[in-house]
mmCIF file of C-alpha atoms in Angstrom:
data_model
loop_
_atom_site.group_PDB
_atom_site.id
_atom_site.type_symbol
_atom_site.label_atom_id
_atom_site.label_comp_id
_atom_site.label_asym_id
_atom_site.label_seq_id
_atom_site.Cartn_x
_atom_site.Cartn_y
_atom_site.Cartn_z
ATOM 1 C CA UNK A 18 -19.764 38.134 -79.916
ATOM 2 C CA UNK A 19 -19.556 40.901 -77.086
ATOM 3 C CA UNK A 20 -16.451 42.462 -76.455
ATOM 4 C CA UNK A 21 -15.990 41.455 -72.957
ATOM 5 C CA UNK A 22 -15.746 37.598 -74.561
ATOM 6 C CA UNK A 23 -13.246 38.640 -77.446
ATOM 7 C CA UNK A 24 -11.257 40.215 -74.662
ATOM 8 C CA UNK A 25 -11.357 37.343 -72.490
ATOM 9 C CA UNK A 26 -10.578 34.717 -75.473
ATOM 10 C CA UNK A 27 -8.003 37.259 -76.518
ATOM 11 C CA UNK A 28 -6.153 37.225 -72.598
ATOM 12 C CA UNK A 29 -6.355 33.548 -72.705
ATOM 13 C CA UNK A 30 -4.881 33.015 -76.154
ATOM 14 C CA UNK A 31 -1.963 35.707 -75.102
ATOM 15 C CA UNK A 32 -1.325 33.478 -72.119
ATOM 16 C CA UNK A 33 -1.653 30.178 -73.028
ATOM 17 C CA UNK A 34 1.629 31.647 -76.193
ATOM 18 C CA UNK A 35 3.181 33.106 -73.134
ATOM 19 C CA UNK A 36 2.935 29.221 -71.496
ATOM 20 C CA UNK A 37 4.091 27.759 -74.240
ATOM 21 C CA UNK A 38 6.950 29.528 -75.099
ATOM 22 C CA UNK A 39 8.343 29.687 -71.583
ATOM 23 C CA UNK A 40 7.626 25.832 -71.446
ATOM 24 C CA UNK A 41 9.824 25.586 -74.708
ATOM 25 C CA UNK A 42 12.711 27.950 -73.560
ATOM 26 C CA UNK A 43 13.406 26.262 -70.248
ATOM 27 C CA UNK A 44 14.422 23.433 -71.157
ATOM 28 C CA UNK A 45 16.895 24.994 -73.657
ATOM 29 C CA UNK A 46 17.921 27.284 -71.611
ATOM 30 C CA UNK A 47 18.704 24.663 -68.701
ATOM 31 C CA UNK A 48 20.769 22.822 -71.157
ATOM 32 C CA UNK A 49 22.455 25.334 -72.851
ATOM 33 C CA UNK A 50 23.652 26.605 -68.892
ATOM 34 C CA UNK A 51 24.744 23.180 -68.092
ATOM 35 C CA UNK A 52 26.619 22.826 -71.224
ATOM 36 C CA UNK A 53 28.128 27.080 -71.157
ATOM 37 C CA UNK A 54 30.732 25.715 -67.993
ATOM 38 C CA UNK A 55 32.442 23.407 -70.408
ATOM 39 C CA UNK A 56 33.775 25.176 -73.141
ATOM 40 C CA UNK A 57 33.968 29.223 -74.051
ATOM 41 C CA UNK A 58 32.122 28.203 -77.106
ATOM 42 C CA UNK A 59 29.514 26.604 -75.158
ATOM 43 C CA UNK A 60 29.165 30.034 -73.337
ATOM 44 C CA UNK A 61 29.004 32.350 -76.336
ATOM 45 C CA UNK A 62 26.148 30.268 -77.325
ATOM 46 C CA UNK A 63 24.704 30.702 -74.550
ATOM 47 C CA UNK A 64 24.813 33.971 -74.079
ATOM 48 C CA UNK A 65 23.140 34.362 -77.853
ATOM 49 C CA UNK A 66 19.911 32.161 -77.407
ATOM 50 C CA UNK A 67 20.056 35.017 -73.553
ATOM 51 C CA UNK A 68 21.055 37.575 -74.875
ATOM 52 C CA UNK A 69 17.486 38.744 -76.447
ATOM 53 C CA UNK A 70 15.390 37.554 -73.740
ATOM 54 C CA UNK A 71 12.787 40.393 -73.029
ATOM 55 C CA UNK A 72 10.079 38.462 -71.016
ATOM 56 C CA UNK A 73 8.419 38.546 -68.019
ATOM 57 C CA UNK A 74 9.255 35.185 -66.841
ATOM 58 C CA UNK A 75 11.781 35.909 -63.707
ATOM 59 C CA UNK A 76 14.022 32.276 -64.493
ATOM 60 C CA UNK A 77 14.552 32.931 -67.407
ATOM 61 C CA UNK A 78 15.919 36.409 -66.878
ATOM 62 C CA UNK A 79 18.024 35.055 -64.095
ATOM 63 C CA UNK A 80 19.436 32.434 -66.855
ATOM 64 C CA UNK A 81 19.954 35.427 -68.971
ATOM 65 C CA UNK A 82 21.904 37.043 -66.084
ATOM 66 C CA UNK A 83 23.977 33.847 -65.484
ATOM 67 C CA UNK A 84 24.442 34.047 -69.645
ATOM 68 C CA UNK A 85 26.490 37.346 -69.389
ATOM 69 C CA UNK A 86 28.301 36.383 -65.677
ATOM 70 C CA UNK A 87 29.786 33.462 -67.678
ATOM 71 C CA UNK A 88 30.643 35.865 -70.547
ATOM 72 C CA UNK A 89 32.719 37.165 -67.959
ATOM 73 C CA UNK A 90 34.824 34.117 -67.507
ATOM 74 C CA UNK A 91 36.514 34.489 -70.978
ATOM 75 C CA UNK A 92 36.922 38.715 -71.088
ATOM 76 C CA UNK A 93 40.226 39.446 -71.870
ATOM 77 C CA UNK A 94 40.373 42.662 -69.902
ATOM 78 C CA UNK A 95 39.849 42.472 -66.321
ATOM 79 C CA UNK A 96 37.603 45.910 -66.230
ATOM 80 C CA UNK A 97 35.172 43.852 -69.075
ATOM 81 C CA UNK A 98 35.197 40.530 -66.677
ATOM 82 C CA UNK A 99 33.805 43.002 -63.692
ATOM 83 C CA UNK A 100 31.539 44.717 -66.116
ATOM 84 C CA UNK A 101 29.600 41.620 -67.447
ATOM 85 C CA UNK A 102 30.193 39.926 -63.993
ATOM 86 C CA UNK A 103 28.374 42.990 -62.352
ATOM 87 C CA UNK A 104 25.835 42.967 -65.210
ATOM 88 C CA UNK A 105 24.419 39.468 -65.064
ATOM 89 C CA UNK A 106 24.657 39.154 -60.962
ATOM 90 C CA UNK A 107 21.899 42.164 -60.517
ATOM 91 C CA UNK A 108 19.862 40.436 -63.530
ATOM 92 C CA UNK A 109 20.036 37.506 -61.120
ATOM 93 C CA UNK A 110 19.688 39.519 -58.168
ATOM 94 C CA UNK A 111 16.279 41.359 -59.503
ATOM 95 C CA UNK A 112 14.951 37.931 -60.631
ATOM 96 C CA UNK A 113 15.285 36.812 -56.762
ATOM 97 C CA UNK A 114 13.843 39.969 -55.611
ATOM 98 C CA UNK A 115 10.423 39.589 -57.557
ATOM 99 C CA UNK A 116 10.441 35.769 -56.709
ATOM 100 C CA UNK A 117 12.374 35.017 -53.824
ATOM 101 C CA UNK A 118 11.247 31.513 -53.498
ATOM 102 C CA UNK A 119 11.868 30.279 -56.508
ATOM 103 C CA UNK A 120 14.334 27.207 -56.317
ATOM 104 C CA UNK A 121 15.471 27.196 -59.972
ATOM 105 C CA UNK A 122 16.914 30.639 -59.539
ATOM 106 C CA UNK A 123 18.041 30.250 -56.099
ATOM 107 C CA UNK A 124 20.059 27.298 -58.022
ATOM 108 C CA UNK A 125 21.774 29.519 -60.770
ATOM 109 C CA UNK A 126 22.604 32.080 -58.153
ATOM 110 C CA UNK A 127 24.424 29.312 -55.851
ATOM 111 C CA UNK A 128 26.302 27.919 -58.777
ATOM 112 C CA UNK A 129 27.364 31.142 -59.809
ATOM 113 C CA UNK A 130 28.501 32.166 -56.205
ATOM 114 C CA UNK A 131 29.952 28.205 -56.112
ATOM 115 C CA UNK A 132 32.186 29.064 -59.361
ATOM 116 C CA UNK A 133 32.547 32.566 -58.735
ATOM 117 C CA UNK A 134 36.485 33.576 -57.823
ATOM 118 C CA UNK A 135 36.536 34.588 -54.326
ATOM 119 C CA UNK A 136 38.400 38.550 -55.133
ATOM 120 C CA UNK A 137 34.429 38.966 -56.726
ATOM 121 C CA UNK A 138 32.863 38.347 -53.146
ATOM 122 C CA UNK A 139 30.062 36.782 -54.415
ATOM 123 C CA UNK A 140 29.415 34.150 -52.396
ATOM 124 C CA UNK A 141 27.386 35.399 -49.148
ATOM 125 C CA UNK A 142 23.845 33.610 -50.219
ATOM 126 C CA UNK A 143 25.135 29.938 -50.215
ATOM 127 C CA UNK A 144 24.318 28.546 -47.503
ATOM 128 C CA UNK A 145 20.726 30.304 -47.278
ATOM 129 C CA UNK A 146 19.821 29.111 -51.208
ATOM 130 C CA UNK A 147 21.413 25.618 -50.164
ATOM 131 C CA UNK A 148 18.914 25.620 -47.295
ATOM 132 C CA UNK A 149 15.620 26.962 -49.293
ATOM 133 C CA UNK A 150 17.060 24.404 -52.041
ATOM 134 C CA UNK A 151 17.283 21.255 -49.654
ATOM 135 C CA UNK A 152 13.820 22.442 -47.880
ATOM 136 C CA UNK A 153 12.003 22.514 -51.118
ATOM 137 C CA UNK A 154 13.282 20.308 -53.234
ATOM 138 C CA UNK A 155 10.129 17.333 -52.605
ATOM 139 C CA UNK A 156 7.686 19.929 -54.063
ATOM 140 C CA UNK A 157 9.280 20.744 -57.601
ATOM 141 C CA UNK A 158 7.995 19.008 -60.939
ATOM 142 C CA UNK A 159 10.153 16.163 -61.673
ATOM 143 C CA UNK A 160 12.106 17.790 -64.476
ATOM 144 C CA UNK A 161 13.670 20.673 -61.915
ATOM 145 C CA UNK A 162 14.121 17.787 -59.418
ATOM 146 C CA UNK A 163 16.310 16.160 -61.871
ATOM 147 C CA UNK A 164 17.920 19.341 -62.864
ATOM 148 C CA UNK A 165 18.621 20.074 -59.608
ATOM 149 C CA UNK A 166 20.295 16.206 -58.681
ATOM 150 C CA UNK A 167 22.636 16.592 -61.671
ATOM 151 C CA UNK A 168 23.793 19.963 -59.811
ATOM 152 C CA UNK A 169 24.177 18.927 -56.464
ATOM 153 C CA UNK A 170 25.833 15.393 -57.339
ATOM 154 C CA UNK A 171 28.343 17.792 -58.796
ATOM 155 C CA UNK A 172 28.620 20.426 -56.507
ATOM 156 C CA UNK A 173 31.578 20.712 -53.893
ATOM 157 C CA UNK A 174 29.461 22.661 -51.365
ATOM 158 C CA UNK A 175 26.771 20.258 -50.212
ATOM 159 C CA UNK A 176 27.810 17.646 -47.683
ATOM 160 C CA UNK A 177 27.766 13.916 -48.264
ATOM 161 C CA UNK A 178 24.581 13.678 -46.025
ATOM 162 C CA UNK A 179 23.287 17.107 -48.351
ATOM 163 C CA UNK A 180 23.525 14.989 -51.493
ATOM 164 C CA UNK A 181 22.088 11.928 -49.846
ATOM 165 C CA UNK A 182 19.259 13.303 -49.025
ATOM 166 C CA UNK A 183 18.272 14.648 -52.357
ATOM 167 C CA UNK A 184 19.922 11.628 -54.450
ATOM 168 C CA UNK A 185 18.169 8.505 -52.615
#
């Protein structure tokens, strides 16, 4: 076999792991984010299956980043609550940056500026991720779209028509 084929076969079998293992962790992750806003315990487990998240894919690092802004949430101190706040709002922010139309992380970024207290002034991107959400939502696989219903039918910032239009 030449080496130009072992390479290639090699590439392929590194990326069809890399596939599957994102296509595993998404789904956890998606869960474990829905379930982190209910309980503090729900959060700290969170933030362990994020916390040693080291790949390239940008939604999960933007999960990871909403892993430690919820840490933030239960801090005791107020200068830790601003630390981890800080901390997991630029791993959001960078994820955004590399893949600016992505709708998943345009989601966790509005529900973190949605829950976010307003002394953190976090909350300048909602209406634009709202809009890219709302635009985009038809062309997303079916699990996102569902991901993204359970959200909205939720969520205090999208308008009765909003929600209609992505529920019916």
């Amino acid at each position: 076999m030449s080496i130009k084929l072992f390479n290639l076969k090699l590439s392929f079998t590194i990326l069809m792991t890399f596939i599957l293992i994102v296509c595993q962790e998404l789904p956890n992750a998606r869960k474990a984010y829905i379930d982190a806003s209910k309980s503090q315990k729900n959060a700290e487990s969170f933030y362990d299956l994020m916390a040693n998240y080291n790949h390239e894919n940008e939604v999960l690092l933007a999960y990871k980043g909403a892993s430690i802004a919820l840490k933030a949430k239960y801090a005791k101190q107020i200068k830790l609550k601003k630390s981890f706040f800080i901390e997991g709002v630029t791993f959001i922010e960078k994820s955004l940056k590399k893949e600016p139309n992505n709708i998943e992380t345009r989601l966790i970024r509005l529900s973190i500026q949605e829950n976010s207290p307003k002394i953190l002034n976090y909350k300048s991107n909602i209406e634009e991720d709202k809009k890219i959400i709302l635009i985009n939502f038809d062309k997303q696989n079916q699990s996102l779209k569902v991901f993204i219903k359970d959200y909205i039918q939720q969520s205090t910032i999208f308008s009765e028509k909003e929600k209609k239009s992505i529920l019916n």
